[in-house]
């Protein structure tokens, strides 16, 4: 039976740890050994939304494993522009490749692709819903920074309503022991209610605030997010919150020595460049982890490791 990677909800803790272990294993392999692992295989990238990191890190991951990559990064030059359906596009693309990575603005589209295709489907972000490969690289980075995920204290900051990276990572962290959350956002961008329920439907208890400065003093990870203009139905609502948070180096003066600032990127103005050179900046290490973690995912879904 084929495997897909669609949602963190589909994974239990052992599955998540398996992916993280694979990434660790891949990191330990010599480059000349890695490059033979997916020789002759083809990865299809179907991107209906812009991307820099997710698409390029998948392409890099596949090529470093000896495989090839084909696909599209926008739809205008494909037959989607002539009205071809999503399902027909998937049914066509699967004839050319061994696995498909799909990003789409609509929630549930990756699941639809998985139900349509007979080859592995990897969700590279579906609307405001899920971004599981980002979550796995976030967890990998957290482990590298703090040695473990259990008992970590994490503040999510910014757009908690529409951010699929927050939704995915939040759900994954609930599977670990003793993780403490601080949710920092404007009132209009609070985490959706459905995410605040336990698996048994019990209301979970979180510290919700709009005070970023206070959160910096009390956490091990500060996970910044972009306020995403493209997710707002009314641009005036975006205008009201677009500058809600800007983390500057001076604000980190009293922060715990081992605090790490993470961000899925791209950023707009929510982290000042003066944080980049500080010991707190972890967001470009996240970018680097993306290739290793996605190599592990490809090797797992293609049945090599
Ligand atoms: N983190 C992330 O998904 O970045 P891209 O949109 O550049 O792929």
PDB file of C-alpha atoms in Angstrom, residues 23-218:
ATOM      1  CA  UNK A  23      16.593  12.759   8.777  1.00  0.00           C
ATOM      2  CA  UNK A  24      19.304  12.145  11.363  1.00  0.00           C
ATOM      3  CA  UNK A  25      20.327   8.971   9.526  1.00  0.00           C
ATOM      4  CA  UNK A  26      20.483  10.798   6.170  1.00  0.00           C
ATOM      5  CA  UNK A  27      22.607  13.545   7.706  1.00  0.00           C
ATOM      6  CA  UNK A  28      25.167  10.913   8.681  1.00  0.00           C
ATOM      7  CA  UNK A  29      25.491   9.419   5.194  1.00  0.00           C
ATOM      8  CA  UNK A  30      28.401  10.427   2.934  1.00  0.00           C
ATOM      9  CA  UNK A  31      27.266  12.447  -0.119  1.00  0.00           C
ATOM     10  CA  UNK A  32      28.535   9.771  -2.545  1.00  0.00           C
ATOM     11  CA  UNK A  33      26.339   7.176  -0.838  1.00  0.00           C
ATOM     12  CA  UNK A  34      23.276   9.461  -0.710  1.00  0.00           C
ATOM     13  CA  UNK A  35      23.420  10.218  -4.420  1.00  0.00           C
ATOM     14  CA  UNK A  36      22.719   6.594  -5.337  1.00  0.00           C
ATOM     15  CA  UNK A  37      19.600   6.179  -3.203  1.00  0.00           C
ATOM     16  CA  UNK A  38      16.975   7.573  -5.600  1.00  0.00           C
ATOM     17  CA  UNK A  39      18.821   7.247  -8.925  1.00  0.00           C
ATOM     18  CA  UNK A  40      16.312   6.817 -11.749  1.00  0.00           C
ATOM     19  CA  UNK A  41      13.347   8.082  -9.697  1.00  0.00           C
ATOM     20  CA  UNK A  42      11.358  11.207 -10.614  1.00  0.00           C
ATOM     21  CA  UNK A  43       9.672  13.696  -8.286  1.00  0.00           C
ATOM     22  CA  UNK A  44       6.773  15.834  -9.583  1.00  0.00           C
ATOM     23  CA  UNK A  45       6.266  19.289  -8.029  1.00  0.00           C
ATOM     24  CA  UNK A  46       2.778  20.761  -8.498  1.00  0.00           C
ATOM     25  CA  UNK A  47       2.763  24.268  -7.008  1.00  0.00           C
ATOM     26  CA  UNK A  48      -0.439  26.293  -7.332  1.00  0.00           C
ATOM     27  CA  UNK A  49       0.910  28.889  -4.859  1.00  0.00           C
ATOM     28  CA  UNK A  50       4.250  30.708  -4.669  1.00  0.00           C
ATOM     29  CA  UNK A  51       7.108  29.073  -2.779  1.00  0.00           C
ATOM     30  CA  UNK A  52      10.839  29.477  -2.371  1.00  0.00           C
ATOM     31  CA  UNK A  53      11.895  27.118   0.414  1.00  0.00           C
ATOM     32  CA  UNK A  54       9.505  24.199   0.123  1.00  0.00           C
ATOM     33  CA  UNK A  55       9.802  23.685  -3.607  1.00  0.00           C
ATOM     34  CA  UNK A  56      13.531  24.372  -3.879  1.00  0.00           C
ATOM     35  CA  UNK A  57      14.435  22.268  -0.845  1.00  0.00           C
ATOM     36  CA  UNK A  58      12.442  19.340  -2.260  1.00  0.00           C
ATOM     37  CA  UNK A  59      14.237  19.804  -5.564  1.00  0.00           C
ATOM     38  CA  UNK A  60      17.593  19.968  -3.822  1.00  0.00           C
ATOM     39  CA  UNK A  61      16.728  16.938  -1.659  1.00  0.00           C
ATOM     40  CA  UNK A  62      15.721  14.848  -4.671  1.00  0.00           C
ATOM     41  CA  UNK A  63      18.754  15.812  -6.732  1.00  0.00           C
ATOM     42  CA  UNK A  64      21.173  15.119  -3.872  1.00  0.00           C
ATOM     43  CA  UNK A  65      19.644  11.639  -3.697  1.00  0.00           C
ATOM     44  CA  UNK A  66      20.313  11.105  -7.401  1.00  0.00           C
ATOM     45  CA  UNK A  67      16.744  11.553  -8.617  1.00  0.00           C
ATOM     46  CA  UNK A  68      15.200  13.949 -11.106  1.00  0.00           C
ATOM     47  CA  UNK A  69      12.550  16.638 -10.685  1.00  0.00           C
ATOM     48  CA  UNK A  70       9.862  17.880 -13.077  1.00  0.00           C
ATOM     49  CA  UNK A  71       6.746  19.970 -12.542  1.00  0.00           C
ATOM     50  CA  UNK A  72       5.399  23.492 -12.368  1.00  0.00           C
ATOM     51  CA  UNK A  73       5.754  26.424  -9.976  1.00  0.00           C
ATOM     52  CA  UNK A  74       2.756  28.354 -11.303  1.00  0.00           C
ATOM     53  CA  UNK A  75      -0.266  27.297 -13.335  1.00  0.00           C
ATOM     54  CA  UNK A  76      -0.289  29.874 -16.160  1.00  0.00           C
ATOM     55  CA  UNK A  77       1.988  27.801 -18.386  1.00  0.00           C
ATOM     56  CA  UNK A  78       0.055  24.540 -17.841  1.00  0.00           C
ATOM     57  CA  UNK A  79      -3.267  23.224 -19.137  1.00  0.00           C
ATOM     58  CA  UNK A  80      -4.835  24.247 -15.821  1.00  0.00           C
ATOM     59  CA  UNK A  81      -5.052  27.663 -17.515  1.00  0.00           C
ATOM     60  CA  UNK A  82      -7.283  26.005 -20.154  1.00  0.00           C
ATOM     61  CA  UNK A  83      -9.624  24.664 -17.476  1.00  0.00           C
ATOM     62  CA  UNK A  84      -8.175  21.210 -16.756  1.00  0.00           C
ATOM     63  CA  UNK A  85      -9.473  19.880 -13.438  1.00  0.00           C
ATOM     64  CA  UNK A  86      -7.284  19.234 -10.408  1.00  0.00           C
ATOM     65  CA  UNK A  87      -8.042  15.502 -10.559  1.00  0.00           C
ATOM     66  CA  UNK A  88      -7.128  15.237 -14.247  1.00  0.00           C
ATOM     67  CA  UNK A  89      -3.889  17.099 -13.562  1.00  0.00           C
ATOM     68  CA  UNK A  90      -3.026  14.639 -10.777  1.00  0.00           C
ATOM     69  CA  UNK A  91      -3.999  11.630 -12.916  1.00  0.00           C
ATOM     70  CA  UNK A  92      -1.714  12.938 -15.665  1.00  0.00           C
ATOM     71  CA  UNK A  93       1.235  13.904 -13.457  1.00  0.00           C
ATOM     72  CA  UNK A  94       1.283  10.525 -11.717  1.00  0.00           C
ATOM     73  CA  UNK A  95       2.031   8.857 -15.068  1.00  0.00           C
ATOM     74  CA  UNK A  96       5.322  10.798 -15.257  1.00  0.00           C
ATOM     75  CA  UNK A  97       6.673  10.433 -11.727  1.00  0.00           C
ATOM     76  CA  UNK A  98       7.226   8.261  -8.648  1.00  0.00           C
ATOM     77  CA  UNK A  99       5.874  10.786  -6.112  1.00  0.00           C
ATOM     78  CA  UNK A 100       4.097  14.153  -6.172  1.00  0.00           C
ATOM     79  CA  UNK A 101       4.617  17.207  -3.952  1.00  0.00           C
ATOM     80  CA  UNK A 102       1.575  19.482  -4.098  1.00  0.00           C
ATOM     81  CA  UNK A 103       0.916  22.995  -2.764  1.00  0.00           C
ATOM     82  CA  UNK A 104      -2.513  24.533  -3.223  1.00  0.00           C
ATOM     83  CA  UNK A 105      -4.429  27.489  -1.746  1.00  0.00           C
ATOM     84  CA  UNK A 106      -7.480  25.341  -0.941  1.00  0.00           C
ATOM     85  CA  UNK A 107      -7.710  23.281   2.250  1.00  0.00           C
ATOM     86  CA  UNK A 108      -8.116  19.544   1.597  1.00  0.00           C
ATOM     87  CA  UNK A 109      -6.561  19.539  -1.852  1.00  0.00           C
ATOM     88  CA  UNK A 110      -3.585  17.388  -0.891  1.00  0.00           C
ATOM     89  CA  UNK A 111      -5.988  14.839   0.603  1.00  0.00           C
ATOM     90  CA  UNK A 112      -7.947  14.851  -2.658  1.00  0.00           C
ATOM     91  CA  UNK A 113      -4.708  14.281  -4.571  1.00  0.00           C
ATOM     92  CA  UNK A 114      -3.842  11.340  -2.288  1.00  0.00           C
ATOM     93  CA  UNK A 115      -7.252   9.785  -2.875  1.00  0.00           C
ATOM     94  CA  UNK A 116      -6.879  10.282  -6.631  1.00  0.00           C
ATOM     95  CA  UNK A 117      -3.304   9.120  -7.204  1.00  0.00           C
ATOM     96  CA  UNK A 118      -1.739   5.702  -6.905  1.00  0.00           C
ATOM     97  CA  UNK A 119       1.716   7.132  -6.091  1.00  0.00           C
ATOM     98  CA  UNK A 120       2.771   8.882  -2.827  1.00  0.00           C
ATOM     99  CA  UNK A 121       1.465  12.428  -2.323  1.00  0.00           C
ATOM    100  CA  UNK A 122       3.241  14.938  -0.095  1.00  0.00           C
ATOM    101  CA  UNK A 123       1.362  17.985   1.146  1.00  0.00           C
ATOM    102  CA  UNK A 124       3.518  21.101   0.683  1.00  0.00           C
ATOM    103  CA  UNK A 125       0.797  23.318   2.205  1.00  0.00           C
ATOM    104  CA  UNK A 126      -2.961  23.363   1.633  1.00  0.00           C
ATOM    105  CA  UNK A 127      -4.501  26.749   2.327  1.00  0.00           C
ATOM    106  CA  UNK A 128      -4.659  27.540   6.038  1.00  0.00           C
ATOM    107  CA  UNK A 129      -4.790  23.867   6.988  1.00  0.00           C
ATOM    108  CA  UNK A 130      -1.528  21.907   7.137  1.00  0.00           C
ATOM    109  CA  UNK A 131       2.159  22.039   6.204  1.00  0.00           C
ATOM    110  CA  UNK A 132       3.487  18.738   7.566  1.00  0.00           C
ATOM    111  CA  UNK A 133       6.964  18.771   6.000  1.00  0.00           C
ATOM    112  CA  UNK A 134       7.554  22.228   7.519  1.00  0.00           C
ATOM    113  CA  UNK A 135       6.465  20.823  10.880  1.00  0.00           C
ATOM    114  CA  UNK A 136       8.924  17.950  10.653  1.00  0.00           C
ATOM    115  CA  UNK A 137      11.778  20.323   9.896  1.00  0.00           C
ATOM    116  CA  UNK A 138      10.623  22.612  12.730  1.00  0.00           C
ATOM    117  CA  UNK A 139      10.702  19.663  15.139  1.00  0.00           C
ATOM    118  CA  UNK A 140      14.108  18.618  13.819  1.00  0.00           C
ATOM    119  CA  UNK A 141      15.400  22.145  14.465  1.00  0.00           C
ATOM    120  CA  UNK A 142      13.888  22.239  17.966  1.00  0.00           C
ATOM    121  CA  UNK A 143      15.595  18.934  18.790  1.00  0.00           C
ATOM    122  CA  UNK A 144      18.900  20.250  17.491  1.00  0.00           C
ATOM    123  CA  UNK A 145      18.583  23.428  19.606  1.00  0.00           C
ATOM    124  CA  UNK A 146      17.255  21.933  22.815  1.00  0.00           C
ATOM    125  CA  UNK A 147      18.100  18.221  22.606  1.00  0.00           C
ATOM    126  CA  UNK A 148      14.458  17.189  22.935  1.00  0.00           C
ATOM    127  CA  UNK A 149      10.913  18.311  22.204  1.00  0.00           C
ATOM    128  CA  UNK A 150       9.299  17.141  25.472  1.00  0.00           C
ATOM    129  CA  UNK A 151       8.827  19.940  28.030  1.00  0.00           C
ATOM    130  CA  UNK A 152       9.807  22.699  25.619  1.00  0.00           C
ATOM    131  CA  UNK A 153       8.167  26.097  26.207  1.00  0.00           C
ATOM    132  CA  UNK A 154       7.082  27.673  22.924  1.00  0.00           C
ATOM    133  CA  UNK A 155       5.465  30.980  22.044  1.00  0.00           C
ATOM    134  CA  UNK A 156       3.635  31.181  18.713  1.00  0.00           C
ATOM    135  CA  UNK A 157       3.552  34.785  17.534  1.00  0.00           C
ATOM    136  CA  UNK A 158       1.582  36.621  14.842  1.00  0.00           C
ATOM    137  CA  UNK A 159      -1.002  35.086  12.551  1.00  0.00           C
ATOM    138  CA  UNK A 160      -2.253  32.092  14.517  1.00  0.00           C
ATOM    139  CA  UNK A 161      -5.601  32.086  12.711  1.00  0.00           C
ATOM    140  CA  UNK A 162      -4.499  31.456   9.137  1.00  0.00           C
ATOM    141  CA  UNK A 163      -0.955  30.071   9.537  1.00  0.00           C
ATOM    142  CA  UNK A 164      -0.810  26.448   8.401  1.00  0.00           C
ATOM    143  CA  UNK A 165       2.707  26.125   9.800  1.00  0.00           C
ATOM    144  CA  UNK A 166       1.361  27.025  13.261  1.00  0.00           C
ATOM    145  CA  UNK A 167      -1.627  24.697  12.949  1.00  0.00           C
ATOM    146  CA  UNK A 168       0.542  21.732  11.909  1.00  0.00           C
ATOM    147  CA  UNK A 169       3.277  22.311  14.489  1.00  0.00           C
ATOM    148  CA  UNK A 170       0.770  22.962  17.280  1.00  0.00           C
ATOM    149  CA  UNK A 171      -0.971  19.644  16.611  1.00  0.00           C
ATOM    150  CA  UNK A 172       2.349  17.799  16.499  1.00  0.00           C
ATOM    151  CA  UNK A 173       3.584  19.325  19.761  1.00  0.00           C
ATOM    152  CA  UNK A 174       0.421  18.165  21.558  1.00  0.00           C
ATOM    153  CA  UNK A 175       1.666  14.603  21.004  1.00  0.00           C
ATOM    154  CA  UNK A 176       4.798  15.288  23.117  1.00  0.00           C
ATOM    155  CA  UNK A 177       4.985  15.402  26.928  1.00  0.00           C
ATOM    156  CA  UNK A 178       4.812  18.615  28.923  1.00  0.00           C
ATOM    157  CA  UNK A 179       5.023  21.157  26.085  1.00  0.00           C
ATOM    158  CA  UNK A 180       3.927  24.621  27.303  1.00  0.00           C
ATOM    159  CA  UNK A 181       2.360  27.083  24.860  1.00  0.00           C
ATOM    160  CA  UNK A 182       2.062  30.856  24.859  1.00  0.00           C
ATOM    161  CA  UNK A 183      -0.154  32.176  22.067  1.00  0.00           C
ATOM    162  CA  UNK A 184       0.736  35.746  21.101  1.00  0.00           C
ATOM    163  CA  UNK A 185      -1.492  37.436  18.533  1.00  0.00           C
ATOM    164  CA  UNK A 186      -3.869  40.323  17.946  1.00  0.00           C
ATOM    165  CA  UNK A 187      -7.424  39.470  19.040  1.00  0.00           C
ATOM    166  CA  UNK A 188      -8.534  39.000  15.408  1.00  0.00           C
ATOM    167  CA  UNK A 189      -5.798  36.439  14.665  1.00  0.00           C
ATOM    168  CA  UNK A 190      -6.224  34.071  17.607  1.00  0.00           C
ATOM    169  CA  UNK A 191      -5.718  30.322  17.142  1.00  0.00           C
ATOM    170  CA  UNK A 192      -8.949  28.708  15.798  1.00  0.00           C
ATOM    171  CA  UNK A 193     -11.155  27.071  18.424  1.00  0.00           C
ATOM    172  CA  UNK A 194     -11.038  23.598  16.859  1.00  0.00           C
ATOM    173  CA  UNK A 195      -7.303  23.437  17.548  1.00  0.00           C
ATOM    174  CA  UNK A 196      -7.797  24.187  21.232  1.00  0.00           C
ATOM    175  CA  UNK A 197      -9.550  20.896  21.904  1.00  0.00           C
ATOM    176  CA  UNK A 198      -7.831  17.713  23.044  1.00  0.00           C
ATOM    177  CA  UNK A 199      -8.257  14.465  21.093  1.00  0.00           C
ATOM    178  CA  UNK A 200     -11.079  13.657  23.542  1.00  0.00           C
ATOM    179  CA  UNK A 201     -12.797  17.003  22.851  1.00  0.00           C
ATOM    180  CA  UNK A 202     -11.694  18.620  26.139  1.00  0.00           C
ATOM    181  CA  UNK A 203     -10.915  22.368  26.134  1.00  0.00           C
ATOM    182  CA  UNK A 204      -7.141  22.836  26.472  1.00  0.00           C
ATOM    183  CA  UNK A 205      -5.734  25.597  28.606  1.00  0.00           C
ATOM    184  CA  UNK A 206      -3.241  28.088  27.078  1.00  0.00           C
ATOM    185  CA  UNK A 207      -1.722  31.401  27.936  1.00  0.00           C
ATOM    186  CA  UNK A 208      -3.176  33.801  25.296  1.00  0.00           C
ATOM    187  CA  UNK A 209      -1.746  37.293  25.148  1.00  0.00           C
ATOM    188  CA  UNK A 210      -0.798  40.105  22.783  1.00  0.00           C
ATOM    189  CA  UNK A 211       2.428  40.847  24.710  1.00  0.00           C
ATOM    190  CA  UNK A 212       5.467  39.670  22.731  1.00  0.00           C
ATOM    191  CA  UNK A 213       8.021  41.226  25.102  1.00  0.00           C
ATOM    192  CA  UNK A 214       6.739  39.219  28.082  1.00  0.00           C
ATOM    193  CA  UNK A 215       6.734  36.009  26.016  1.00  0.00           C
ATOM    194  CA  UNK A 216      10.430  36.430  25.171  1.00  0.00           C
ATOM    195  CA  UNK A 217      11.380  36.074  28.835  1.00  0.00           C
ATOM    196  CA  UNK A 218       9.431  32.875  29.477  1.00  0.00           C
TER     197      UNK A 218
END
